[in-house]
Short mmCIF file of C-alpha atoms in Angstrom, two decimals:
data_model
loop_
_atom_site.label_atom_id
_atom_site.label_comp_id
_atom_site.label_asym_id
_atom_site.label_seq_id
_atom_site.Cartn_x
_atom_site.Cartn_y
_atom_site.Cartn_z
CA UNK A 1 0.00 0.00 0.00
CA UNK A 2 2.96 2.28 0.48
CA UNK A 3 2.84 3.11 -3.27
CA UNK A 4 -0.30 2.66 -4.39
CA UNK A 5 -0.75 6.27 -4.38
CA UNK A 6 2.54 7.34 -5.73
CA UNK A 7 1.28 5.05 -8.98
CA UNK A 8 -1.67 7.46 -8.77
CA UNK A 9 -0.35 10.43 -8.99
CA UNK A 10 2.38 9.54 -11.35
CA UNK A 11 -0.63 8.85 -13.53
CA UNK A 12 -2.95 11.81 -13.16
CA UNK A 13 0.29 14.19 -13.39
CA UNK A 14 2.08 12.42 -16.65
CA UNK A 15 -2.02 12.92 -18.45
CA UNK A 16 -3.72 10.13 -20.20
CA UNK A 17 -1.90 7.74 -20.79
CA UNK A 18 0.12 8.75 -24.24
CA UNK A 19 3.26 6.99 -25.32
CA UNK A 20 4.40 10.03 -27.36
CA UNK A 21 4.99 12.53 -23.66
CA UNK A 22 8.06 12.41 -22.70
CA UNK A 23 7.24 14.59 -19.46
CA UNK A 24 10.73 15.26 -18.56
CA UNK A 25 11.57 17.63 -21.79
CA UNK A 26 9.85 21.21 -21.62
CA UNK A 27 9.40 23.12 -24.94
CA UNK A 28 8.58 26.41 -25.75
CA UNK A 29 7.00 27.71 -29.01
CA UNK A 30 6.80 30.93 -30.66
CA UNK A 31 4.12 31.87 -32.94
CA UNK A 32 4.68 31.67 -36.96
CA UNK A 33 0.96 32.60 -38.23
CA UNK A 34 -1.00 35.68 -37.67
CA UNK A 35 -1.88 35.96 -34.03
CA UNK A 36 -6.02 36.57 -34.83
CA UNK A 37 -8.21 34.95 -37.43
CA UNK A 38 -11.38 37.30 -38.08
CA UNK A 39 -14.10 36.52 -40.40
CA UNK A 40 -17.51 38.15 -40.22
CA UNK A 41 -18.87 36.52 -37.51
CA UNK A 42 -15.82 35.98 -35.17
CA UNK A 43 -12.47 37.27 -34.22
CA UNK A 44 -10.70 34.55 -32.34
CA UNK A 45 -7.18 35.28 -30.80
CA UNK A 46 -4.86 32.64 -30.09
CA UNK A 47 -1.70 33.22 -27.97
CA UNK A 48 0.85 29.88 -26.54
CA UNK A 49 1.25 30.59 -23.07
CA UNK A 50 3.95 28.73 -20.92
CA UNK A 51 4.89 25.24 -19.30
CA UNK A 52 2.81 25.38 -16.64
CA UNK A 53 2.25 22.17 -14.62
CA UNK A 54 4.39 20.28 -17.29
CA UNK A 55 1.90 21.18 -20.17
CA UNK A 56 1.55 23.34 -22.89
CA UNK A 57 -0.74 26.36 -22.04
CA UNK A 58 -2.43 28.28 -24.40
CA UNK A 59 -4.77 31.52 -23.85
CA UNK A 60 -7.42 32.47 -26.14
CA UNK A 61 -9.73 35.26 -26.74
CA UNK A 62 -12.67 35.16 -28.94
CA UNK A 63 -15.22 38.11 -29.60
CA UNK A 64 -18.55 37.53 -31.29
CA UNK A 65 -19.09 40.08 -34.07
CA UNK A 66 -22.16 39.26 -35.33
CA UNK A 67 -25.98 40.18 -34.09
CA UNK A 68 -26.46 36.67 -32.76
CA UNK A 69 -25.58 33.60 -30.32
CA UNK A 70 -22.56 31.63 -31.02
CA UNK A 71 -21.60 28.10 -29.54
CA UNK A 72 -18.13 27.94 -28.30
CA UNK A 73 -16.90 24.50 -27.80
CA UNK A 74 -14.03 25.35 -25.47
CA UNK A 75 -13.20 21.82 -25.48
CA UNK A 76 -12.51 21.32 -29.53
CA UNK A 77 -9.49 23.26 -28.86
CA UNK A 78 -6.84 21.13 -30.53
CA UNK A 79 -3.29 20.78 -32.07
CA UNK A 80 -1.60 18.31 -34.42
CA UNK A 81 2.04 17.59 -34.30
CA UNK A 82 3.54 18.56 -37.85
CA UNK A 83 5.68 15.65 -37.82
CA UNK A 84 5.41 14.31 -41.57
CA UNK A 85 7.71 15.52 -44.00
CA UNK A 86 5.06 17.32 -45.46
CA UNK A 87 1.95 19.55 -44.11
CA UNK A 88 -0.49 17.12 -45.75
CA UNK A 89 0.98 14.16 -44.73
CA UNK A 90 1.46 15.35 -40.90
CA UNK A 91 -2.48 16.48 -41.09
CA UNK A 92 -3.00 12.89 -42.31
CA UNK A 93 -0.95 10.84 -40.45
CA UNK A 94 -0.21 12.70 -37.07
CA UNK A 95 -2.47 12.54 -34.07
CA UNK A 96 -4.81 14.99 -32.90
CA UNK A 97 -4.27 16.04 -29.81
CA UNK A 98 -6.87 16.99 -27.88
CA UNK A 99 -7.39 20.00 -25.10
CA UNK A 100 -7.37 18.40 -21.23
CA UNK A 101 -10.78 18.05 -20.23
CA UNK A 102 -10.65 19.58 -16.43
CA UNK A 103 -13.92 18.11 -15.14
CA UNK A 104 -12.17 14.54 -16.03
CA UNK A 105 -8.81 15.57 -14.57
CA UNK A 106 -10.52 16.51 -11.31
CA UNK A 107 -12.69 13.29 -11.25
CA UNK A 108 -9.43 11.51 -11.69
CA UNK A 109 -7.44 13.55 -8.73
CA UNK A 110 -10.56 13.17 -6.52
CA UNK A 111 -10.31 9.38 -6.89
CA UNK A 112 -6.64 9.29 -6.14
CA UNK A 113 -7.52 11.62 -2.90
CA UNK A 114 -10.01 9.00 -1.76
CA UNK A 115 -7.69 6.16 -2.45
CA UNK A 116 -5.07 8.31 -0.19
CA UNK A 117 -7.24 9.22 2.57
CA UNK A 118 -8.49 5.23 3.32
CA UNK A 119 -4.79 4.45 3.54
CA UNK A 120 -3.26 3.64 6.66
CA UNK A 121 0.04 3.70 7.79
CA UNK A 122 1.62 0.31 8.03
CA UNK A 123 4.08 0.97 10.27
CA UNK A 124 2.07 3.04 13.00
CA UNK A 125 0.82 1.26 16.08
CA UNK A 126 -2.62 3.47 16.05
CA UNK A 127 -5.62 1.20 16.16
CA UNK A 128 -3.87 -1.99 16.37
CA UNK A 129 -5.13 -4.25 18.84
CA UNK A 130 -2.75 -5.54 21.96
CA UNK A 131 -2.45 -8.61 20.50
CA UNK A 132 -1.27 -7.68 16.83
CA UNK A 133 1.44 -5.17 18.50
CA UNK A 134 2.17 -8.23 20.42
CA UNK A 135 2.46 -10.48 17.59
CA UNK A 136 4.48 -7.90 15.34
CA UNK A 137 6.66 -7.21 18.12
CA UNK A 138 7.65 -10.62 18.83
CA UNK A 139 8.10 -10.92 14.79
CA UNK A 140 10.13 -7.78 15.23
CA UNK A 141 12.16 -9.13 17.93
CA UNK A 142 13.18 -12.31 15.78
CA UNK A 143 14.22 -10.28 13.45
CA UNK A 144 16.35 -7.45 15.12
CA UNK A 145 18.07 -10.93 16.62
CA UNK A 146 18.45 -12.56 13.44
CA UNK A 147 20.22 -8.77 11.84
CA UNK A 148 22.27 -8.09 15.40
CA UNK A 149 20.14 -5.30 16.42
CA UNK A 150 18.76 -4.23 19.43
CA UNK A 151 15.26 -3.86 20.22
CA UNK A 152 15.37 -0.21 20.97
CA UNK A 153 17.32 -0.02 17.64
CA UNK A 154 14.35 -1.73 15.84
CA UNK A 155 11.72 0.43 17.91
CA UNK A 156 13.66 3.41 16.06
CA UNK A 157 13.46 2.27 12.69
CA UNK A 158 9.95 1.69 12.83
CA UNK A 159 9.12 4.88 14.27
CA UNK A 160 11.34 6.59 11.39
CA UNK A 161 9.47 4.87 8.88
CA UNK A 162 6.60 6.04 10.70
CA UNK A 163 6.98 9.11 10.28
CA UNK A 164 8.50 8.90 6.86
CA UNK A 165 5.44 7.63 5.61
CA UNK A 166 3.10 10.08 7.18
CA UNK A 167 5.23 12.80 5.12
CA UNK A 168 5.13 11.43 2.28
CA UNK A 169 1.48 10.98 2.49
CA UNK A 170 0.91 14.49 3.66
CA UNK A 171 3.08 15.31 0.60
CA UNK A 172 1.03 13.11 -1.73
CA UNK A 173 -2.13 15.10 -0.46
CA UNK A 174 -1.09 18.64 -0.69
CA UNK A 175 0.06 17.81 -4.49
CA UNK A 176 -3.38 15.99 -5.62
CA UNK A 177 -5.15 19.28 -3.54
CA UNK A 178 -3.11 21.56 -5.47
CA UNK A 179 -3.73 20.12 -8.61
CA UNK A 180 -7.66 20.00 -7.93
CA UNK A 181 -7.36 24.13 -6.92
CA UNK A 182 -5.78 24.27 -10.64
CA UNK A 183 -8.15 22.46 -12.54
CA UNK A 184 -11.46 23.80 -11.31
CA UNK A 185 -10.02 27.33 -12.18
CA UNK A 186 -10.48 25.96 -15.90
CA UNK A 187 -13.13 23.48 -15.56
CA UNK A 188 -15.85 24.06 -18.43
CA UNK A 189 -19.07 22.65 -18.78
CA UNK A 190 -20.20 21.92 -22.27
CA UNK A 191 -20.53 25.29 -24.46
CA UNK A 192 -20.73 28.56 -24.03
CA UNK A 193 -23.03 30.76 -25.28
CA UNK A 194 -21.03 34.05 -26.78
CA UNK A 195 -23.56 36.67 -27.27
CA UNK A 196 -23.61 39.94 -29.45
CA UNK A 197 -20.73 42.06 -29.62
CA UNK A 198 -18.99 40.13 -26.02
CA UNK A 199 -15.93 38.11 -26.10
CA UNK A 200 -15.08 34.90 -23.76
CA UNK A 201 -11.29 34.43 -23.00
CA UNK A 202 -9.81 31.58 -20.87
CA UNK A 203 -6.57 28.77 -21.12
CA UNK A 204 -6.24 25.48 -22.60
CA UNK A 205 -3.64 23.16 -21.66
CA UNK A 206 -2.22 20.51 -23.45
CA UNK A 207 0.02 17.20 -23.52
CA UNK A 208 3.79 18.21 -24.54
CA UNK A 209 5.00 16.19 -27.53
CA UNK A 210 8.96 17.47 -27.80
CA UNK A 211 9.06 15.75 -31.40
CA UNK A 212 6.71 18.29 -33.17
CA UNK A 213 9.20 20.86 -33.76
CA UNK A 214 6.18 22.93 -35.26
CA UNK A 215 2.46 22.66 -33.97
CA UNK A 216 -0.90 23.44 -35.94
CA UNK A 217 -3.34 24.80 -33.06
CA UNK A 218 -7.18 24.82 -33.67
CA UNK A 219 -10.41 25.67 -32.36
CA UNK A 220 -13.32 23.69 -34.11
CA UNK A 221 -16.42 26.60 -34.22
CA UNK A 222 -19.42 25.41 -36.28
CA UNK A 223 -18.41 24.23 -39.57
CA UNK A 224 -15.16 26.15 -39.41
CA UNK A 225 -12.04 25.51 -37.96
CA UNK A 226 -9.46 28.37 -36.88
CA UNK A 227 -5.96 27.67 -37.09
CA UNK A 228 -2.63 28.96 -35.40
CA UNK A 229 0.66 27.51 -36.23
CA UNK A 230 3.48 27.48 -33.55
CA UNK A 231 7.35 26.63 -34.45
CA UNK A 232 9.33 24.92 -31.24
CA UNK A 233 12.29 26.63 -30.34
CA UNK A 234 14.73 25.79 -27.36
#
């Protein structure tokens, strides 16, 4: 049980599960297309951000122009990796990547919470009955014979992986609760509805893939799709 939760959290923080993130290696990108695409309808504003939380961020900023309602998917927001040796063949070939969905991301972190909070510490004597103490410390005393140690010594140990576990537990905690703060900042439910003449502006984060050394960014808004490209540079 000592690492069940470490597995956790190595999971939620490295995303969902893509072999192409390699975590480790933060890249940067500067923009190589116009910053705004405006038709009639829509002006729509896409700028890349920063690493933040090991992901690519982006901020966007979209004003409706036109006299009525527009649906903005926030969550279409998407990039491909221009990885082919050609445009075309990246757009055919690469993945899509999609924007991080927060509401999943903090279903995910509450689980590992939960799973956190029901552990126990296996190597604290709190709500252990007289006889298991017993047991374990007669088990304990074996063994401090068997290695040459003392049974003081082997009281020690225990209590210093006693508390070594309750820190990294409390450390476990604080990250996941951190992370949850973070996400429900961006969390977005479904559409929203961009009236007249008012503009909506937010973040998007996304998985890191190092290898695209240039990036095609997208929105998906009705039967259009507005793009950004982005070239890495270290």
């Amino acid at each position: 049980m000592k690492y069940v939760a470490s597995l956790f959290l190595m999971i939620i923080l490295f995303g969902c599960g893509s072999s192409q993130v390699e975590q480790s290696i933060h890249v940067r990108y500067i923009r190589v297309s116009p910053s705004a695409t405006e038709d009639k309808p829509l002006h729509v504003e896409i700028s890349y951000g920063a690493i933040n939380e090991g992901m690519l961020e982006f901020t966007y900023s979209i004003k409706n122009n036109s006299d009525t309602i527009v649906p903005i998917p926030i969550l279409s927001f998407h990039y491909i990796p221009m990885i082919g040796a050609t445009d075309s063949l990246a757009r055919k070939e690469s993945p899509v990547i999609q924007s991080i969905d927060p509401q999943k991301k903090i279903a995910l972190l509450n689980a590992a919470k939960d799973t956190l909070l029901k552990e126990k510490n296996p190597y604290s004597l709190n709500g252990k009955s007289a006889g298991t103490i017993a047991k374990e410390g007669i088990i304990s005393g074996i063994v401090a014979s068997v290695l040459g140690q003392k049974p003081e010594d082997a009281e020690k140990i225990r209590l210093k992986n006693e508390e070594e576990w309750d820190n990294q537990h409390k450390n476990q905690l604080f990250a996941i609760e951190k992370l949850i703060v973070f996400w429900k900042k961006y969390e977005q439910k479904g559409e929203r509805k961009l009236t007249p003449n008012n503009r909506v502006m937010g973040a998007v984060y996304f998985q890191q893939i190092p290898t695209a050394k240039e990036i095609e960014l997208g929105v998906s808004i009705g039967d259009r799709v507005y793009s950004h490209r982005y070239k890495q540079v270290n």
